[in-house]
PDB file of C-alpha atoms and ligand atoms in Angstrom:
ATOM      1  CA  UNK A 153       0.000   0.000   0.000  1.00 39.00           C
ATOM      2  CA  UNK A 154       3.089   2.485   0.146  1.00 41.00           C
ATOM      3  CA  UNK A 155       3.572   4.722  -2.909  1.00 37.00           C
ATOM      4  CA  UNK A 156       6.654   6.481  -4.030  1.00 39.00           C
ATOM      5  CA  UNK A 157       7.392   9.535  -2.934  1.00 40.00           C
ATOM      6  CA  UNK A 158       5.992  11.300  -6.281  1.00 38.00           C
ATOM      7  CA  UNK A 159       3.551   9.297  -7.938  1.00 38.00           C
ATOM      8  CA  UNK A 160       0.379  11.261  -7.713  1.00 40.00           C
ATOM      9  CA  UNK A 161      -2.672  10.076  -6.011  1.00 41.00           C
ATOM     10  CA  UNK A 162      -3.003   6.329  -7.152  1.00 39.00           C
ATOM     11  CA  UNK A 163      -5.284   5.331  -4.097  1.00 41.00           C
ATOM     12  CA  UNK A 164      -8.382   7.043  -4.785  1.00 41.00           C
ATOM     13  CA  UNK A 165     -10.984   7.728  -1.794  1.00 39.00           C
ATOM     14  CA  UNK A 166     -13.175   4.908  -3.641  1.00 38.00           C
ATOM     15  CA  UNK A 167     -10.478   2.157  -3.949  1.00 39.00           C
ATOM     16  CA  UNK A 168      -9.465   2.752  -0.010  1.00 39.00           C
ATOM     17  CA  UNK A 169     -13.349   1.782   0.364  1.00 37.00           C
ATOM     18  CA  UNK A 170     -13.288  -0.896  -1.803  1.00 37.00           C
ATOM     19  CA  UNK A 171     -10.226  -1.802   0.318  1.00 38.00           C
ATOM     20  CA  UNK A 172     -11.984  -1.680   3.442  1.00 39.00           C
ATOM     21  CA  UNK A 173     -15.234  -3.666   2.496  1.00 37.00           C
ATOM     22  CA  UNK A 174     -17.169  -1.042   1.377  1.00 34.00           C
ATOM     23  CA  UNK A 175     -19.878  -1.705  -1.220  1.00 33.00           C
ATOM     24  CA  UNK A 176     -20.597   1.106  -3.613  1.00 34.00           C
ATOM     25  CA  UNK A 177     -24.005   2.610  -2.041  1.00 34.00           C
ATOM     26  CA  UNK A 178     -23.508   2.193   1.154  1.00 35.00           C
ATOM     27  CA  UNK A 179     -21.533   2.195   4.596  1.00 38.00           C
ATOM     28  CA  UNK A 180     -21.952  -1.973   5.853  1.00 41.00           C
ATOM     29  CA  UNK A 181     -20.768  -3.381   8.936  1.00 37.00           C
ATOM     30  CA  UNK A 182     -17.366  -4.316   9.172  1.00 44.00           C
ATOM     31  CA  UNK A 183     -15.426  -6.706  11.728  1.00 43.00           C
ATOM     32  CA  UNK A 184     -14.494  -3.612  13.944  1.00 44.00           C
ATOM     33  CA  UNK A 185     -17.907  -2.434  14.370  1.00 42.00           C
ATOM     34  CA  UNK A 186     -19.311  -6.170  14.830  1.00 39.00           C
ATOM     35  CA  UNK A 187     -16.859  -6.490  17.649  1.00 46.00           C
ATOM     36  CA  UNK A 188     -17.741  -3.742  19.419  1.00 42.00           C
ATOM     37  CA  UNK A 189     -21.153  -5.559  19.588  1.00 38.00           C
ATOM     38  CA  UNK A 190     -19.666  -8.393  21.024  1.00 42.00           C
ATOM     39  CA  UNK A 191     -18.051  -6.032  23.899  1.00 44.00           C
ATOM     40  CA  UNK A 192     -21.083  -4.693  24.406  1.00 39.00           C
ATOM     41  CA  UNK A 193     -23.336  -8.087  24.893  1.00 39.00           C
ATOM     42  CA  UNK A 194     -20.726  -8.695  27.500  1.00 39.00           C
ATOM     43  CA  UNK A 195     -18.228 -10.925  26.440  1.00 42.00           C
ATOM     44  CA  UNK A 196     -15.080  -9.221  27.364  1.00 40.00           C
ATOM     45  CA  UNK A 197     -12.938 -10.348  30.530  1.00 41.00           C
ATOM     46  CA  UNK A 198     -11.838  -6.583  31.535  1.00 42.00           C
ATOM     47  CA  UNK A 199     -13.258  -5.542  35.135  1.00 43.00           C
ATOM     48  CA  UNK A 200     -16.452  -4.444  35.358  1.00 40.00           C
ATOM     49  CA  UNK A 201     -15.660  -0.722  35.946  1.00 39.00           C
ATOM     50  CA  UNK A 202     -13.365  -1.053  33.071  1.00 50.00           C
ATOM     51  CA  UNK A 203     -16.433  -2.269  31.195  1.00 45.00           C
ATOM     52  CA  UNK A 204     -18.965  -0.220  31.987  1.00 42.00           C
ATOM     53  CA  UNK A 205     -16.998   3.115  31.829  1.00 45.00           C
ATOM     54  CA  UNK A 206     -16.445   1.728  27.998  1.00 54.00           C
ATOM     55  CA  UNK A 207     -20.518   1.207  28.508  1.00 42.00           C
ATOM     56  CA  UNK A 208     -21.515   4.873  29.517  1.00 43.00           C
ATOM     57  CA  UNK A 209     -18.996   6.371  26.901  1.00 55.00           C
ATOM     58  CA  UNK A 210     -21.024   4.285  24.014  1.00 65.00           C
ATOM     59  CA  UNK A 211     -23.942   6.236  25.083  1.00 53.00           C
ATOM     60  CA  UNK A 212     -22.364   9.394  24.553  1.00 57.00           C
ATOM     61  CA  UNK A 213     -23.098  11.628  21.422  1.00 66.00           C
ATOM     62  CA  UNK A 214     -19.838  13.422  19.742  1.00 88.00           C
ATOM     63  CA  UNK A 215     -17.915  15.544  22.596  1.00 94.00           C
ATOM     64  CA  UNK A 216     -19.125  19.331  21.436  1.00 95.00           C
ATOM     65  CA  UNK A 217     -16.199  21.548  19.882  1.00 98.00           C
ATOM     66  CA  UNK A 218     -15.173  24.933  19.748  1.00 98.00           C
ATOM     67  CA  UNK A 219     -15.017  27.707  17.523  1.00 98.00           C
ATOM     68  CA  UNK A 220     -11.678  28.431  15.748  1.00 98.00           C
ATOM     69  CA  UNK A 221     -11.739  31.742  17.462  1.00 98.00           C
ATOM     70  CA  UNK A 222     -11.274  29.848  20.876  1.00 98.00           C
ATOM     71  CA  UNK A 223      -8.163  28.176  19.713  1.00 98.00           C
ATOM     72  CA  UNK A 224      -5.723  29.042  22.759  1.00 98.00           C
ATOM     73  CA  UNK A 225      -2.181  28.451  20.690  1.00 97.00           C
ATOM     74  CA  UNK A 226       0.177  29.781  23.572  1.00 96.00           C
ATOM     75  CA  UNK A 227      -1.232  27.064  26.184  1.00 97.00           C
ATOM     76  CA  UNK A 228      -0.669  23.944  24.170  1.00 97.00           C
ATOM     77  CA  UNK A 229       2.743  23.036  26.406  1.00 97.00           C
ATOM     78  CA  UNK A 230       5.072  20.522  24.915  1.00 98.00           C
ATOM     79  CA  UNK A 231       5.496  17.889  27.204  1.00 98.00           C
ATOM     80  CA  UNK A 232       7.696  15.507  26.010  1.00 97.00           C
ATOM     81  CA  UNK A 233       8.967  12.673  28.583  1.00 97.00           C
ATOM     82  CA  UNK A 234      12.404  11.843  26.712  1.00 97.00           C
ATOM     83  CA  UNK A 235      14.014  13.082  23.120  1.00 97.00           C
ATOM     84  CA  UNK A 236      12.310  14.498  20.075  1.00 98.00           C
ATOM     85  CA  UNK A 237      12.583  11.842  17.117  1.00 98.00           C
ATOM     86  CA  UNK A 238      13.619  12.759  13.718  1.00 95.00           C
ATOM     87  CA  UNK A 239      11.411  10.884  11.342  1.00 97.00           C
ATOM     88  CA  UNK A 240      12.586  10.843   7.945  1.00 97.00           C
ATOM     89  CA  UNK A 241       9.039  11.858   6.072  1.00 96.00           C
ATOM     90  CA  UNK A 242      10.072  10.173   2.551  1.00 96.00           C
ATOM     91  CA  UNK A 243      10.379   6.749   4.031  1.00 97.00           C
ATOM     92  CA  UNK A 244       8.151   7.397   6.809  1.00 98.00           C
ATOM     93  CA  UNK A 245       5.143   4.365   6.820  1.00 97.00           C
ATOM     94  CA  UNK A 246       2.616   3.946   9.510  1.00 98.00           C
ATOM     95  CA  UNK A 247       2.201   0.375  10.283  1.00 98.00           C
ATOM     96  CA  UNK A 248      -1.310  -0.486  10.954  1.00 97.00           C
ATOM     97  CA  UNK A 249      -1.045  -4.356  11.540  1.00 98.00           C
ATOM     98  CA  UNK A 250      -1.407  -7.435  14.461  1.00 98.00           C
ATOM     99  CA  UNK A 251      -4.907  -9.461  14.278  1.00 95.00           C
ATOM    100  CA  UNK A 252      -6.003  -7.541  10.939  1.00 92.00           C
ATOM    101  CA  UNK A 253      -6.632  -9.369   7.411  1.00 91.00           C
ATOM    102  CA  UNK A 254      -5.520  -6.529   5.778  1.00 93.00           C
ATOM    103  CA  UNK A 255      -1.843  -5.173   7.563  1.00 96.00           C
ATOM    104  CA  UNK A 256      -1.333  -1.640   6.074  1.00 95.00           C
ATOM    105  CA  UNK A 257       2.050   0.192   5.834  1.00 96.00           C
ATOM    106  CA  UNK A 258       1.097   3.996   4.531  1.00 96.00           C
ATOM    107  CA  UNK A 259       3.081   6.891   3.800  1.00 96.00           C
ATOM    108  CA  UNK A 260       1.941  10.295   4.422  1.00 97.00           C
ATOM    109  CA  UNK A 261       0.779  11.320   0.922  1.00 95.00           C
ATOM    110  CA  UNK A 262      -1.810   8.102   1.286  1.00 95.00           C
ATOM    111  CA  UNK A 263      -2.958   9.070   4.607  1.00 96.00           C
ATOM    112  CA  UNK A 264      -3.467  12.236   3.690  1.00 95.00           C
ATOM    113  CA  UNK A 265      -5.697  11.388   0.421  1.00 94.00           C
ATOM    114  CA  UNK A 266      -7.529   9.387   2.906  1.00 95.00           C
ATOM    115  CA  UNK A 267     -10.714  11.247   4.547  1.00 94.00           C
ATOM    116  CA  UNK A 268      -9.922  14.026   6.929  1.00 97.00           C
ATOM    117  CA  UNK A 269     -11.555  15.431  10.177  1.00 97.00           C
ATOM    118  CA  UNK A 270     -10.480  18.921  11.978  1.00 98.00           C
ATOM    119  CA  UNK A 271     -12.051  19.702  15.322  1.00 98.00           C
ATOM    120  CA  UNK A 272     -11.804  22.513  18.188  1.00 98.00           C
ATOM    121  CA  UNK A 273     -11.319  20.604  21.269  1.00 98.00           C
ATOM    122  CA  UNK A 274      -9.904  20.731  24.443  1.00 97.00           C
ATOM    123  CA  UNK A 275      -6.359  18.962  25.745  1.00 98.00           C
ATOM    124  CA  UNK A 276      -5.716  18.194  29.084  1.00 97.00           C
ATOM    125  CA  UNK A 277      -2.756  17.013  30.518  1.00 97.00           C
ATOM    126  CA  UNK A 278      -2.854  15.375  34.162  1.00 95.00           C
ATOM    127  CA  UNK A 279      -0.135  17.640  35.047  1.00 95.00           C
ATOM    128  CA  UNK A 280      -2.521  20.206  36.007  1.00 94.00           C
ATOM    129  CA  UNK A 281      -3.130  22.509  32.488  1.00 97.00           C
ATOM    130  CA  UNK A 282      -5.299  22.334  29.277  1.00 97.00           C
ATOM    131  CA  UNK A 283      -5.094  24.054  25.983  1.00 98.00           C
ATOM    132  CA  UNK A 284      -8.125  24.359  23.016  1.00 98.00           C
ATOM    133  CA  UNK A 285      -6.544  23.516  19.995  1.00 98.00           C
ATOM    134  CA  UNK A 286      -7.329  22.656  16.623  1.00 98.00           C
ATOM    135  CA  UNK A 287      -5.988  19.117  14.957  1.00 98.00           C
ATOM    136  CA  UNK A 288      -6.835  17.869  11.677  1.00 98.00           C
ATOM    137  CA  UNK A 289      -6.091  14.202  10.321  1.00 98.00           C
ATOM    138  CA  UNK A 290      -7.864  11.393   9.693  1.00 97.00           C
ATOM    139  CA  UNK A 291     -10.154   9.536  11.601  1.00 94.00           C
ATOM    140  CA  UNK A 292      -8.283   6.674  13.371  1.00 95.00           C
ATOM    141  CA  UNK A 293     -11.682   4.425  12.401  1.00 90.00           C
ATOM    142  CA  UNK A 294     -11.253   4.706   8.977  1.00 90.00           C
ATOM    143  CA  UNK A 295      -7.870   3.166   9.038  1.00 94.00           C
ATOM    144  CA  UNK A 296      -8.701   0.397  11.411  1.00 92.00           C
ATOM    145  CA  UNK A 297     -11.728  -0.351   8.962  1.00 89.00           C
ATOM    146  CA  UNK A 298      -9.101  -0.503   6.212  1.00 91.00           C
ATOM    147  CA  UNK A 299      -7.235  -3.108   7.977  1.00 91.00           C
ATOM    148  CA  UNK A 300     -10.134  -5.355   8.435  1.00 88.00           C
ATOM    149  CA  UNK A 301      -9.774  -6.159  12.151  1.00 89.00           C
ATOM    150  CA  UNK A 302     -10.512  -9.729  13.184  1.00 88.00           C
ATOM    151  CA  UNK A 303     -13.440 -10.492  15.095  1.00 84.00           C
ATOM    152  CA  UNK A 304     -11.652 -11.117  18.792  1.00 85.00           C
ATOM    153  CA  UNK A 305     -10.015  -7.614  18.092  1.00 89.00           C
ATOM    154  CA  UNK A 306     -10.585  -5.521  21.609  1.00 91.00           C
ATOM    155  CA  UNK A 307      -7.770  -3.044  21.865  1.00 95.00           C
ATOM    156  CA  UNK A 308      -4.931  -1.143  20.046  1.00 96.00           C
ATOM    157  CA  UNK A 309      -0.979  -0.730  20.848  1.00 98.00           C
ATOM    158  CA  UNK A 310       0.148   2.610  19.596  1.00 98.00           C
ATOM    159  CA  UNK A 311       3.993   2.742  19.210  1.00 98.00           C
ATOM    160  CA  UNK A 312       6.051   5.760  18.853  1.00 98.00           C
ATOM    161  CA  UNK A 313       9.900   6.753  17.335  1.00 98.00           C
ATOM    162  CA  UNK A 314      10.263   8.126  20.403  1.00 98.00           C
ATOM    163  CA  UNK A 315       9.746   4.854  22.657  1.00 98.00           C
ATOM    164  CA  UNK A 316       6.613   5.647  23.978  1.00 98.00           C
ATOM    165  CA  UNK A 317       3.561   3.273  23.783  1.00 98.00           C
ATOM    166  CA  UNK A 318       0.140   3.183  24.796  1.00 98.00           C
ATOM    167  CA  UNK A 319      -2.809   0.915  24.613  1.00 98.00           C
ATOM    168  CA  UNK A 320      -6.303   1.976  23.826  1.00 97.00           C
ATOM    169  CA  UNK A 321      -9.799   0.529  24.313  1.00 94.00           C
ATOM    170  CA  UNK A 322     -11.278  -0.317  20.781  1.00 91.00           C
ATOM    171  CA  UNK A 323     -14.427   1.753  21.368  1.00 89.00           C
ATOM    172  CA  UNK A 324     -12.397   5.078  21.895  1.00 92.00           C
ATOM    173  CA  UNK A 325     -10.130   4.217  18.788  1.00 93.00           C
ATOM    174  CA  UNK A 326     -13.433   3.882  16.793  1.00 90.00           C
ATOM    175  CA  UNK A 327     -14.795   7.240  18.294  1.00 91.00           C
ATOM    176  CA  UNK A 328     -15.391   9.746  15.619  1.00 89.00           C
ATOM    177  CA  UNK A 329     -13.120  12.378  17.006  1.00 95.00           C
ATOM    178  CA  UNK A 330     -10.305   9.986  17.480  1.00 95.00           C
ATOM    179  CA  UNK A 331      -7.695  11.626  14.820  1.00 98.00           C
ATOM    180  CA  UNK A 332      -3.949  10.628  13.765  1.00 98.00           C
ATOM    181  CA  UNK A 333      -3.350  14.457  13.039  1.00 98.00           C
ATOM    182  CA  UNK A 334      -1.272  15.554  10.943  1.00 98.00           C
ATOM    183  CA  UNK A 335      -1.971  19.726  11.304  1.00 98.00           C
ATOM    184  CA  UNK A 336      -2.366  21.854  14.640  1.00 98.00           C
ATOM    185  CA  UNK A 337      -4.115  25.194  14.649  1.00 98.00           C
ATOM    186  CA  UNK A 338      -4.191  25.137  10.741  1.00 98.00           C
ATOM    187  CA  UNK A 339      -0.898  24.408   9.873  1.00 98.00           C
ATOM    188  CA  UNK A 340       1.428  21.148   9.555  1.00 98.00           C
ATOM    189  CA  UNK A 341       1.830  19.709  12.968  1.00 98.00           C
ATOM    190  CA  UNK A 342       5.159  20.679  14.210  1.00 98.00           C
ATOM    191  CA  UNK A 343       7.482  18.006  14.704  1.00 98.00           C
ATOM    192  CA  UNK A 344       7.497  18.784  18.996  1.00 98.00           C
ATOM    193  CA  UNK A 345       3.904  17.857  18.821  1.00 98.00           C
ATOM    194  CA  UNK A 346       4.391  14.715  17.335  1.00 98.00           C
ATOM    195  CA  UNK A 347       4.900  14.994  13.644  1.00 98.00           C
ATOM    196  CA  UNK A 348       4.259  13.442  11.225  1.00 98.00           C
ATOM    197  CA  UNK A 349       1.265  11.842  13.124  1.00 98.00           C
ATOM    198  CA  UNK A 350       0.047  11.860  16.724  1.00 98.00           C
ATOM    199  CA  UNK A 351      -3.283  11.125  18.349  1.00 99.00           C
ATOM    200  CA  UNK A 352      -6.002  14.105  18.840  1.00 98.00           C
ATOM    201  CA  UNK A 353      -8.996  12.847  20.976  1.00 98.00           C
ATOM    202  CA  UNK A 354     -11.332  14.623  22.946  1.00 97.00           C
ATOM    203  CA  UNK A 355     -11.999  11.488  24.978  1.00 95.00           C
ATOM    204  CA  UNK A 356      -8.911  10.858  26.578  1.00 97.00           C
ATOM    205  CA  UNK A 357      -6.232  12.628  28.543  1.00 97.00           C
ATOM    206  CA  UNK A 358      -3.199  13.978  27.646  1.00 98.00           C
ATOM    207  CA  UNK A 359      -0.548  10.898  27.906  1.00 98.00           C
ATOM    208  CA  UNK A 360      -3.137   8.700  26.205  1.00 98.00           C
ATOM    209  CA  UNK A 361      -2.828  10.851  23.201  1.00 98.00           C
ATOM    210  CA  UNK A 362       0.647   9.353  21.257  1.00 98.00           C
ATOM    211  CA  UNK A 363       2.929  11.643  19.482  1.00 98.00           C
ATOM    212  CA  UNK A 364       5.130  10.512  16.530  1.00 98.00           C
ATOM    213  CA  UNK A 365       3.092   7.639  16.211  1.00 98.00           C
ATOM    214  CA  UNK A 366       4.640   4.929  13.828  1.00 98.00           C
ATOM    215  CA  UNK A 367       2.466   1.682  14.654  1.00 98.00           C
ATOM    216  CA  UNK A 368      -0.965   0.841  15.186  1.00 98.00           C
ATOM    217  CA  UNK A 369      -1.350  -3.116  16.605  1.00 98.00           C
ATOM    218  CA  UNK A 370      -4.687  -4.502  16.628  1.00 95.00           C
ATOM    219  CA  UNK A 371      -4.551  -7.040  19.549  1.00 96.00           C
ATOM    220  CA  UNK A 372      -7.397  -9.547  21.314  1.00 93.00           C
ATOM    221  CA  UNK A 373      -5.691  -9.135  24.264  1.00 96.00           C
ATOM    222  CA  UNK A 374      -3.773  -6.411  26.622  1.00 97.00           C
ATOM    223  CA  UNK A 375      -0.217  -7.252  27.384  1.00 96.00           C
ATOM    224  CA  UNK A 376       1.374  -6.418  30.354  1.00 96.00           C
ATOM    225  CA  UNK A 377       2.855  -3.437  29.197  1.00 97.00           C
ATOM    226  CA  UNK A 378       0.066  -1.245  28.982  1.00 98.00           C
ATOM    227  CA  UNK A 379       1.327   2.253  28.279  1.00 98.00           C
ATOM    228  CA  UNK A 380       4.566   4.695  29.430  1.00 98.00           C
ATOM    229  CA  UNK A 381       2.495   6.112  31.947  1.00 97.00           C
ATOM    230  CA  UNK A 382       0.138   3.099  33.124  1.00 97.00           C
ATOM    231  CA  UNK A 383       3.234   0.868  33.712  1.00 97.00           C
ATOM    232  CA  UNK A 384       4.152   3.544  36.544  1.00 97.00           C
ATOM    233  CA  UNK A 385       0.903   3.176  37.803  1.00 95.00           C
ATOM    234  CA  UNK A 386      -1.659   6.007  35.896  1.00 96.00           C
ATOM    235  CA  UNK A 387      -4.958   4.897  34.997  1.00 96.00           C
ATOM    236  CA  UNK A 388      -4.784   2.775  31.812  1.00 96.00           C
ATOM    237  CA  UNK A 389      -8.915   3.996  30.433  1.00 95.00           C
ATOM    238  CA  UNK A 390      -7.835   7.882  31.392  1.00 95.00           C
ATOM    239  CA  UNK A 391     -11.349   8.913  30.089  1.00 92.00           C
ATOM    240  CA  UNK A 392     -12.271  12.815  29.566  1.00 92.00           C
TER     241      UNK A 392
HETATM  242  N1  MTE B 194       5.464   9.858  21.991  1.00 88.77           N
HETATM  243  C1  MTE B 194       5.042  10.625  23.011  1.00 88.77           C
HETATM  244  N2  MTE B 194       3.761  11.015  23.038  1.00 88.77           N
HETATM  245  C2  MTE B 194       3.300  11.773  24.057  1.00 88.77           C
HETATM  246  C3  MTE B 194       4.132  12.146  25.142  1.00 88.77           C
HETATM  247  C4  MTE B 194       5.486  11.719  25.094  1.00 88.77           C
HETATM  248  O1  MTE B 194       6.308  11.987  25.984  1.00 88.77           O
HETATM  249  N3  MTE B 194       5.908  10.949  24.005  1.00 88.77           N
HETATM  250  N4  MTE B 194       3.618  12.908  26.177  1.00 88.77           N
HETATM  251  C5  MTE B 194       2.151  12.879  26.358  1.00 88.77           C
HETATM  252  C6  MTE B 194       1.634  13.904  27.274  1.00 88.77           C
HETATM  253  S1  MTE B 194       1.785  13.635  28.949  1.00 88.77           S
HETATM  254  C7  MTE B 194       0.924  14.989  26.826  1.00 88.77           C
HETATM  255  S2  MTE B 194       0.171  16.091  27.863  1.00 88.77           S
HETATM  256  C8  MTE B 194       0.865  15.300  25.368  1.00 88.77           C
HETATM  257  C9  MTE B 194       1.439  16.663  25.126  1.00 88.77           C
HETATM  258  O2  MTE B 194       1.310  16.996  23.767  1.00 88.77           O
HETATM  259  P1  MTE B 194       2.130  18.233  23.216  1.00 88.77           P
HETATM  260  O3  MTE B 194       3.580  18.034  23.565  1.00 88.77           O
HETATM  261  O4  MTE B 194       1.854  18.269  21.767  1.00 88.77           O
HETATM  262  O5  MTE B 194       1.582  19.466  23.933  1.00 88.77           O
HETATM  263  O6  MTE B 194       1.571  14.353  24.590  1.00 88.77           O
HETATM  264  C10 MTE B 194       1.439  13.037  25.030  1.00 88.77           C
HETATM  265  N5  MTE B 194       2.004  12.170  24.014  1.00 88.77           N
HETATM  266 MO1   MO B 195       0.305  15.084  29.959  1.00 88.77          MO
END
């Protein structure tokens, strides 16, 4: 699925749905969304408040947004717990892979192609600030749907160039303002905020939202790392 750097548009929005399972007319079902069904009847082995938190966000319409002229660009604080990465953005490919019929390696010019989202929303960081910022990128459910997860799929590893990782619940990576961003504030997202791709969510906190993100794994099962954070003992669902 990676392209040369200068071939022009070969992936067309309609192939990437004929990719993903897509009929012609009409949005059907895929494995991701019959999953979350599963969850939802109750099959899942998490803890119940685990559960039911993913429960109670289900019922929850779209997280409102801002307007632009709320954006607060001076209280975005880069909080970085290492080194910045330098990610070389010709040969950059984001893995999307694990228990998936259809493993994915994209570069940028692909991704971007692909259907894109921008929201107002707010960031907040457990360190005791928040910022309203703009991201734009696309929807993290549209590339899951394009890798065809398999039906015990619960969760996803996000791994970063910088050696961070995280773990998400599927339901929150299938939220609709769940975004691999690839702008802040209306221009290309700078590389201390995680270029060329990081997570934008209004649903989760701060260290739940990956910077330089350069994997997505599409697991059954959590291992026992769970995140940078979580393995030093922060709360793994980190819910907004
Ligand atoms: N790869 C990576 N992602 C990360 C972090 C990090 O150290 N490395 N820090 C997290 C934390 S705690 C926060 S609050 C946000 C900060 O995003 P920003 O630096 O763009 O403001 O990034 C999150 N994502
Ligand atoms: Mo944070």
């Amino acid at each position: 699925m990676s392209l040369p750097p200068n071939s022009a548009n070969p992936l067309s929005r309609r192939n990437l749905l004929r990719l993903a399972g897509y009929s012609a007319g009409g949005m059907l079902l895929t494995g991701a969304s019959l999953t979350l069904l599963e969850n939802l009847a109750g099959r899942a082995t998490e803890p119940l408040n685990q559960k039911l938190e993913e429960l109670l966000f289900q019922s929850q319409t779209p997280v409102p947004e801002f307007p632009v002229s709320e954006i607060e660009p001076e209280k975005l604080i880069v909080n970085t717990y290492g080194f910045t990465p330098e990610i070389d953005l010709i040969s950059f490919r984001l893995a999307v892979d694990g228990e998936v019929s259809n493993p994915l390696a994209l570069d940028l010019a692909t991704i971007q192609q692909m259907s894109r989202k921008s929201m107002v929303i707010r960031h907040v960081c457990v360190e005791g600030w928040a910022a309203i910022v703009q991201w734009a990128g696309v929807p993290l459910r549209d590339l899951i749907r394009l890798a065809q997860p398999k039906p015990g799929v619960r969760y996803a590893y996000f791994f970063s160039a910088d050696g961070y990782y995280e773990s998400w619940d599927l339901a929150s990576c299938l939220h609709p303002q769940t975004v691999l961003a690839y702008e802040k504030n209306g221009a290309p997202l700078p590389i201390e905020n995680g270029a060329p791709l990081r997570l934008a969510s209004p649903i989760k906190l701060g260290y739940k939202l990956s910077k330089w993100i350069t994997r997505v794994t599409l697991v059954s099962q959590l291992r026992s790392r769970r995140g940078y954070w979580e393995d030093q003992s922060y709360e793994w669902f980190a819910g907004l």
